[in-house]
């Protein structure tokens, strides 16, 4: 009875051990979420920096565009001035040509028509010397004025041509500067385009980081829900274990009371009676009553030891149960999924819910009234002690192993078993194997 209580408590302690792993998983998720937050903040900072650079480049482009606009205005003004100067030059050329033509005509008149006599005629026909001098001076002035006018017009023409050349040089200089500004403007625009691409990439990375964070939050929520489910199952397991412990204690108390009230014969053959010794548990959970006379008491102890040795030889040390075990089909499967005990409970619901680890099942089954021996049979549960061979491998040295007997071949004394466990490719089973039936313990329904 005590061992049944210890088994129930062991199940509870093993179940509670599952909580830290979920807590650790939740802590890991929180760390990953924090890392994603840091990444998102970093990306936002980079995007802000890129946005500032883009704004700065936009300001530069605006400044360059303004310079280009000013240059274009200056260039337009110079072009207009040049056109006006060209028009002025053209008009001066026409005037100069007309004046030169008039001078040439005057010269031809002098040569052809003898106009040179005009000076003599003017002197001869003058009334006085002063009149003659005046007439000569007047004619000289006219000739000189014509020559001076032509010379001035030529100077004006030269000045205008010089001005046009200066304007053309300025226009060329402005064109060169404008070209350089256009190149600068294009370079800045290219940088701006690259920064826009970088900004878009950072935004995409931020979106991905946020998506990853959402996934982590979902995993966290799922982990918390799973932890809540496990805690609920643990609470139910603890409650069931407490109820089972109370039941076992009640049974133990009833057995103790019945044992104390049963009279036994006096070894001397007298009519006096004595209360028999309390029922004691052996290591496997079976009970023996110590009654009878002193002579056959020793024989009974020796026989019990011999039976125990024989049972150890064939894999059983419980000496069997009553054969009418408690059916636990309605108790549910409280073993850890993926363990060998969970699988056997799934395929054989009648086995106990709190029988402990695999190596403890024989004692727990015998305590629940099941027949436990070394006889193989289909439909039985086979129990492997800690470190005992299971075909090509050995059971866990501490927890042992259990499996379900699918069939028994008496011809070669082998059993075909189905089993589960974390060491198999399919922990939830079934994993089929045929092994020797010798030296094993079997629980019969």
XYZ file of C-alpha atoms in Angstrom:
445
model
C 0.000 0.000 0.000
C 2.810 2.341 0.874
C 4.433 1.676 -2.494
C 1.200 2.560 -4.326
C 1.139 5.878 -2.498
C 4.789 6.497 -3.334
C 4.092 5.656 -6.996
C 1.266 8.185 -7.123
C 3.448 10.852 -5.559
C 6.278 10.016 -7.993
C 3.910 10.514 -10.957
C 2.939 13.930 -9.604
C 6.576 14.932 -9.108
C 7.499 13.783 -12.628
C 4.534 15.665 -14.084
C 5.492 18.843 -12.254
C 8.970 18.563 -13.765
C 7.477 19.432 -17.161
C 6.683 23.021 -16.115
C 10.257 24.479 -16.084
C 10.809 23.438 -19.721
C 7.737 25.426 -20.767
C 8.872 28.348 -18.641
C 12.314 28.180 -20.242
C 10.691 28.052 -23.686
C 8.612 31.136 -22.839
C 11.760 32.913 -21.619
C 13.493 32.064 -24.913
C 10.520 33.429 -26.881
C 10.621 36.651 -24.827
C 14.328 37.018 -25.576
C 13.657 36.562 -29.293
C 10.812 39.094 -29.186
C 13.094 41.571 -27.416
C 15.748 40.978 -30.091
C 13.142 41.653 -32.808
C 12.125 44.866 -31.029
C 15.743 45.981 -30.993
C 16.065 45.127 -34.671
C 12.867 47.039 -35.518
C 14.058 50.084 -33.539
C 17.430 49.919 -35.284
C 15.741 49.764 -38.695
C 13.529 52.715 -37.796
C 16.621 54.677 -36.781
C 18.333 53.816 -40.059
C 15.220 54.843 -41.985
C 15.131 58.178 -40.151
C 18.808 58.747 -40.964
C 18.212 57.901 -44.629
C 15.168 60.199 -44.682
C 17.332 63.037 -43.331
C 19.926 62.361 -46.019
C 17.211 62.360 -48.674
C 15.859 65.678 -47.355
C 19.379 67.123 -47.412
C 19.860 65.955 -50.990
C 16.505 67.384 -51.964
C 17.649 70.720 -50.547
C 20.877 70.458 -52.531
C 18.957 69.613 -55.698
C 16.680 72.589 -55.085
C 19.700 74.882 -54.606
C 21.389 73.591 -57.744
C 18.141 73.888 -59.670
C 17.868 77.500 -58.503
C 21.420 78.195 -59.692
C 20.623 76.580 -63.010
C 17.513 78.730 -63.267
C 19.534 81.893 -62.511
C 22.102 80.922 -65.109
C 19.381 80.298 -67.651
C 17.927 83.762 -66.914
C 21.369 85.357 -67.300
C 21.953 83.370 -70.429
C 18.625 84.547 -71.860
C 19.513 88.171 -71.032
C 22.945 87.826 -72.640
C 21.371 86.259 -75.697
C 18.884 89.135 -75.920
C 21.693 91.686 -75.460
C 23.737 89.907 -78.097
C 20.813 89.975 -80.517
C 20.377 93.726 -79.904
C 24.099 94.311 -80.435
C 23.995 92.242 -83.580
C 21.129 94.437 -84.794
C 23.076 97.576 -83.893
C 26.151 96.271 -85.701
C 24.068 95.528 -88.749
C 22.637 99.079 -88.750
C 26.100 100.617 -88.237
C 27.405 98.547 -91.120
C 24.625 99.928 -93.310
C 25.326 103.514 -92.249
C 29.068 103.103 -92.684
C 28.496 101.605 -96.075
C 26.226 104.496 -97.070
C 28.672 107.096 -95.758
C 31.578 105.430 -97.486
C 29.540 105.311 -100.668
C 28.798 109.051 -100.360
C 32.496 109.821 -99.791
C 33.475 107.653 -102.721
C 30.870 109.390 -104.873
C 32.185 112.748 -103.792
C 35.698 111.648 -104.661
C 34.564 110.417 -108.075
C 32.807 113.723 -108.667
C 36.004 115.541 -107.906
C 37.960 113.288 -110.285
C 35.345 113.102 -113.053
C 33.550 116.424 -112.864
C 36.457 118.501 -111.699
C 34.956 119.372 -108.456
C 38.407 120.266 -107.194
C 37.984 123.598 -109.018
C 35.325 124.398 -106.577
C 37.978 125.445 -104.141
C 39.496 127.805 -106.794
C 36.103 129.041 -107.844
C 35.214 129.643 -104.302
C 38.370 131.727 -103.875
C 37.975 133.533 -107.190
C 34.349 134.277 -106.748
C 34.766 135.427 -103.210
C 34.224 139.101 -102.587
C 37.102 139.445 -100.317
C 39.994 137.579 -98.850
C 38.144 136.861 -95.714
C 35.235 135.549 -97.738
C 37.592 133.326 -99.695
C 39.181 132.018 -96.561
C 35.770 131.398 -95.102
C 34.630 129.502 -98.118
C 37.756 127.318 -98.140
C 37.396 126.613 -94.439
C 33.761 125.645 -94.901
C 34.548 123.188 -97.619
C 37.430 121.762 -95.578
C 35.139 121.373 -92.616
C 32.631 119.480 -94.704
C 35.239 117.056 -95.977
C 36.714 116.597 -92.525
C 33.269 116.018 -91.033
C 32.599 113.323 -93.574
C 35.890 111.643 -92.763
C 35.342 111.996 -89.012
C 31.857 110.500 -89.299
C 33.165 107.476 -91.156
C 35.946 107.018 -88.636
C 33.471 107.281 -85.715
C 31.155 104.819 -87.322
C 34.051 102.389 -87.727
C 34.954 102.863 -84.082
C 31.338 102.278 -83.081
C 31.285 99.153 -85.192
C 34.485 97.877 -83.575
C 33.099 98.560 -80.088
C 29.885 96.729 -80.852
C 31.786 93.764 -82.280
C 33.937 93.698 -79.130
C 30.801 93.756 -76.986
C 29.313 90.902 -78.999
C 32.485 88.880 -78.538
C 32.387 89.495 -74.773
C 28.759 88.432 -74.670
C 29.544 85.307 -76.603
C 32.324 84.461 -74.140
C 29.933 85.019 -71.242
C 27.332 82.866 -72.918
C 29.890 80.091 -73.405
C 31.004 80.413 -69.776
C 27.407 80.232 -68.625
C 26.830 77.195 -70.804
C 29.849 75.467 -69.265
C 28.698 76.338 -65.733
C 25.193 75.218 -66.585
C 26.501 71.911 -67.867
C 28.485 71.401 -64.662
C 25.408 72.221 -62.585
C 23.320 69.796 -64.613
C 25.941 67.094 -63.985
C 25.932 67.949 -60.267
C 22.161 67.898 -60.240
C 22.109 64.467 -61.903
C 24.671 63.096 -59.423
C 22.573 64.308 -56.500
C 19.454 62.847 -58.089
C 21.238 59.481 -58.443
C 22.235 59.588 -54.780
C 18.661 60.427 -53.893
C 17.404 57.491 -55.950
C 19.868 55.148 -54.216
C 18.752 56.425 -50.818
C 15.120 55.912 -51.794
C 15.958 52.304 -52.670
C 17.781 51.911 -49.343
C 14.811 53.425 -47.538
C 12.458 51.000 -49.289
C 14.719 48.055 -48.382
C 14.830 49.156 -44.746
C 11.054 49.469 -44.725
C 10.796 45.940 -46.158
C 13.197 44.628 -43.497
C 11.160 46.378 -40.812
C 7.978 44.782 -42.172
C 9.699 41.375 -42.121
C 10.960 41.962 -38.574
C 7.445 42.933 -37.467
C 6.059 39.818 -39.145
C 8.664 37.685 -37.352
C 7.737 39.407 -34.082
C 4.074 38.615 -34.694
C 4.994 34.970 -35.272
C 7.006 34.929 -32.035
C 4.103 36.492 -30.142
C 1.862 33.794 -31.577
C 4.329 31.102 -30.483
C 4.476 32.715 -27.052
C 0.691 32.701 -26.787
C 0.612 29.056 -27.871
C 3.341 28.199 -25.353
C 1.458 29.976 -22.569
C -1.742 28.163 -23.548
C 0.139 24.851 -23.525
C 1.641 25.691 -20.134
C -1.842 26.485 -18.825
C -3.107 23.173 -20.206
C -0.232 21.299 -18.569
C -0.850 23.065 -15.254
C -4.511 22.115 -15.482
C -3.570 18.488 -16.162
C -1.077 18.604 -13.303
C -3.715 19.913 -10.949
C -6.069 17.145 -12.084
C -3.253 14.593 -11.681
C -2.446 15.859 -8.219
C -6.101 15.717 -7.264
C -6.435 12.177 -8.634
C -3.193 11.152 -6.901
C -4.440 12.566 -3.623
C -7.730 10.697 -4.021
C -5.836 7.500 -4.884
C -3.567 7.981 -1.874
C -6.577 8.491 0.368
C -8.170 5.339 -1.061
C -4.982 3.344 -0.500
C -4.705 4.617 3.061
C -8.331 3.692 3.681
C -7.746 0.178 2.306
C -4.593 -0.146 4.378
C -6.486 0.895 7.495
C -9.268 -1.621 6.768
C -6.717 -4.380 6.166
C -4.960 -3.470 9.412
C -8.248 -3.539 11.279
C -9.253 -6.906 9.790
C -5.822 -8.360 10.563
C -5.969 -7.199 14.163
C -9.457 -8.730 14.667
C -8.635 -12.239 13.248
C -7.761 -14.906 15.975
C -4.964 -17.448 15.395
C -4.185 -20.827 17.083
C -1.795 -21.054 20.000
C 1.499 -22.799 19.165
C 1.140 -24.920 22.356
C -2.301 -26.132 21.341
C -4.025 -24.324 24.247
C -7.380 -22.642 23.899
C -5.857 -19.225 24.458
C -5.838 -16.949 21.390
C -3.526 -14.145 20.237
C -3.890 -11.481 17.684
C -2.001 -12.269 14.466
C 0.805 -10.020 13.285
C -0.154 -7.161 10.961
C -0.032 -7.830 7.276
C 3.370 -6.812 5.939
C 4.388 -5.708 2.464
C 7.303 -7.297 0.721
C 9.407 -5.334 -1.781
C 6.949 -5.933 -4.604
C 3.751 -5.026 -2.804
C 2.361 -8.611 -2.132
C 1.343 -9.482 1.414
C 1.900 -12.518 3.576
C 0.217 -13.315 6.908
C 2.384 -14.786 9.649
C 0.131 -17.336 11.391
C 0.362 -20.940 12.468
C 2.621 -22.805 14.888
C 6.320 -22.178 15.254
C 7.345 -25.404 13.548
C 5.619 -24.767 10.221
C 6.315 -21.013 10.456
C 9.981 -21.626 9.673
C 9.054 -23.940 6.845
C 6.701 -21.305 5.492
C 9.440 -18.654 5.544
C 11.908 -20.943 3.820
C 9.349 -21.851 1.207
C 8.571 -18.162 0.643
C 12.254 -17.397 0.118
C 12.617 -20.275 -2.319
C 9.540 -19.106 -4.241
C 10.903 -15.585 -4.371
C 14.204 -16.858 -5.748
C 12.420 -18.958 -8.366
C 10.255 -16.018 -9.399
C 13.301 -13.776 -9.739
C 14.789 -16.349 -12.081
C 11.866 -16.156 -14.544
C 11.446 -12.373 -14.285
C 8.644 -12.229 -11.656
C 9.018 -11.573 -7.918
C 5.407 -10.878 -6.978
C 3.989 -14.411 -6.824
C 0.880 -13.289 -8.782
C -2.241 -11.390 -7.830
C -5.793 -12.506 -7.303
C -6.518 -12.370 -11.012
C -9.420 -9.957 -10.590
C -7.679 -6.600 -10.959
C -9.266 -3.143 -10.797
C -10.303 -1.949 -14.276
C -8.927 1.591 -14.825
C -10.431 2.058 -18.317
C -12.382 5.137 -17.260
C -9.473 6.921 -15.584
C -7.947 8.458 -18.722
C -4.283 8.435 -19.721
C -2.285 10.620 -17.348
C 1.150 9.361 -18.440
C 3.474 11.634 -20.444
C 2.752 11.332 -24.158
C 5.600 9.677 -26.041
C 6.604 7.466 -23.115
C 6.284 3.668 -23.116
C 3.774 3.829 -20.240
C 1.558 6.235 -22.233
C 1.511 3.885 -25.234
C 0.574 0.780 -23.188
C -2.206 2.737 -21.444
C -3.513 3.705 -24.900
C -3.685 0.095 -26.201
C -4.625 -1.466 -22.829
C -6.906 1.062 -21.082
C -7.518 -1.354 -18.201
C -4.020 -0.790 -16.770
C -3.587 1.579 -13.851
C -3.309 5.333 -14.308
C -0.784 5.768 -11.501
C 1.370 2.658 -11.668
C 4.589 4.707 -11.818
C 7.506 4.026 -14.177
C 7.761 0.871 -16.265
C 9.850 -1.068 -13.737
C 7.200 -0.382 -11.032
C 4.223 -1.712 -12.988
C 4.487 -5.307 -11.759
C 4.228 -4.327 -8.101
C 1.500 -1.742 -8.808
C -0.542 -4.266 -10.856
C -0.255 -6.944 -8.148
C -1.385 -4.366 -5.566
C -4.439 -3.653 -7.752
C -5.287 -7.407 -7.828
C -3.923 -8.385 -11.246
C -2.151 -11.699 -11.831
C 1.564 -11.036 -12.298
C 3.887 -13.929 -13.244
C 6.432 -15.137 -15.772
C 3.947 -16.770 -18.148
C 3.774 -15.103 -21.596
C 0.358 -14.605 -23.223
C -1.175 -12.469 -25.951
C -2.966 -9.405 -24.525
C -0.726 -9.242 -21.484
C 1.566 -6.367 -20.539
C 5.227 -7.296 -20.384
C 7.406 -5.539 -17.798
C 11.179 -5.016 -18.158
C 13.244 -4.287 -15.085
C 15.857 -1.512 -15.103
C 18.623 -2.398 -17.591
C 16.894 -5.636 -18.691
C 17.349 -6.674 -22.331
C 14.569 -5.763 -24.775
C 15.690 -7.622 -27.883
C 18.501 -5.607 -29.464
C 18.599 -2.948 -26.732
C 18.319 -2.584 -22.961
C 15.635 -0.896 -20.884
C 16.471 2.279 -19.000
C 18.591 1.300 -15.958
C 16.382 3.386 -13.619
C 12.887 3.519 -15.111
C 12.708 0.155 -16.906
C 10.236 -0.412 -19.756
C 6.762 -1.813 -20.554
C 5.198 -3.105 -23.786
C 2.026 -4.790 -25.016
C 2.129 -8.462 -26.067
C 0.513 -8.739 -29.485
C 1.089 -12.526 -29.819
C 2.947 -15.465 -28.279
C 4.685 -18.213 -30.279
C 4.998 -21.279 -28.057
C 6.997 -23.169 -30.694
C 10.064 -20.990 -30.299
C 9.029 -19.247 -27.053
C 8.970 -15.714 -28.529
C 6.588 -12.829 -28.142
C 5.749 -10.067 -30.620
C 5.339 -6.786 -28.793
C 4.183 -3.275 -29.707
C 5.674 -0.392 -27.808
C 6.304 3.351 -27.646
C 8.963 5.588 -26.161
C 11.261 8.485 -26.923
C 14.010 6.209 -28.233
C 11.903 5.076 -31.213
C 11.330 6.778 -34.555
C 7.645 6.930 -33.567
C 7.522 7.732 -29.822
C 3.718 7.343 -29.756
C 3.997 3.909 -31.415
C 3.307 1.331 -32.427
C 6.869 0.001 -32.786
C 6.759 -3.769 -33.396
C 9.491 -6.183 -32.280
C 9.780 -9.947 -31.732
C 11.914 -11.044 -28.770
C 12.484 -14.009 -26.478
C 9.678 -14.571 -23.936
C 12.009 -15.943 -21.251
C 12.886 -14.170 -18.021
C 10.191 -11.486 -18.314
C 7.290 -10.420 -16.086
C 3.743 -10.405 -17.435
C 0.631 -8.631 -16.159
C -2.554 -10.525 -17.081
C -5.980 -8.981 -17.239
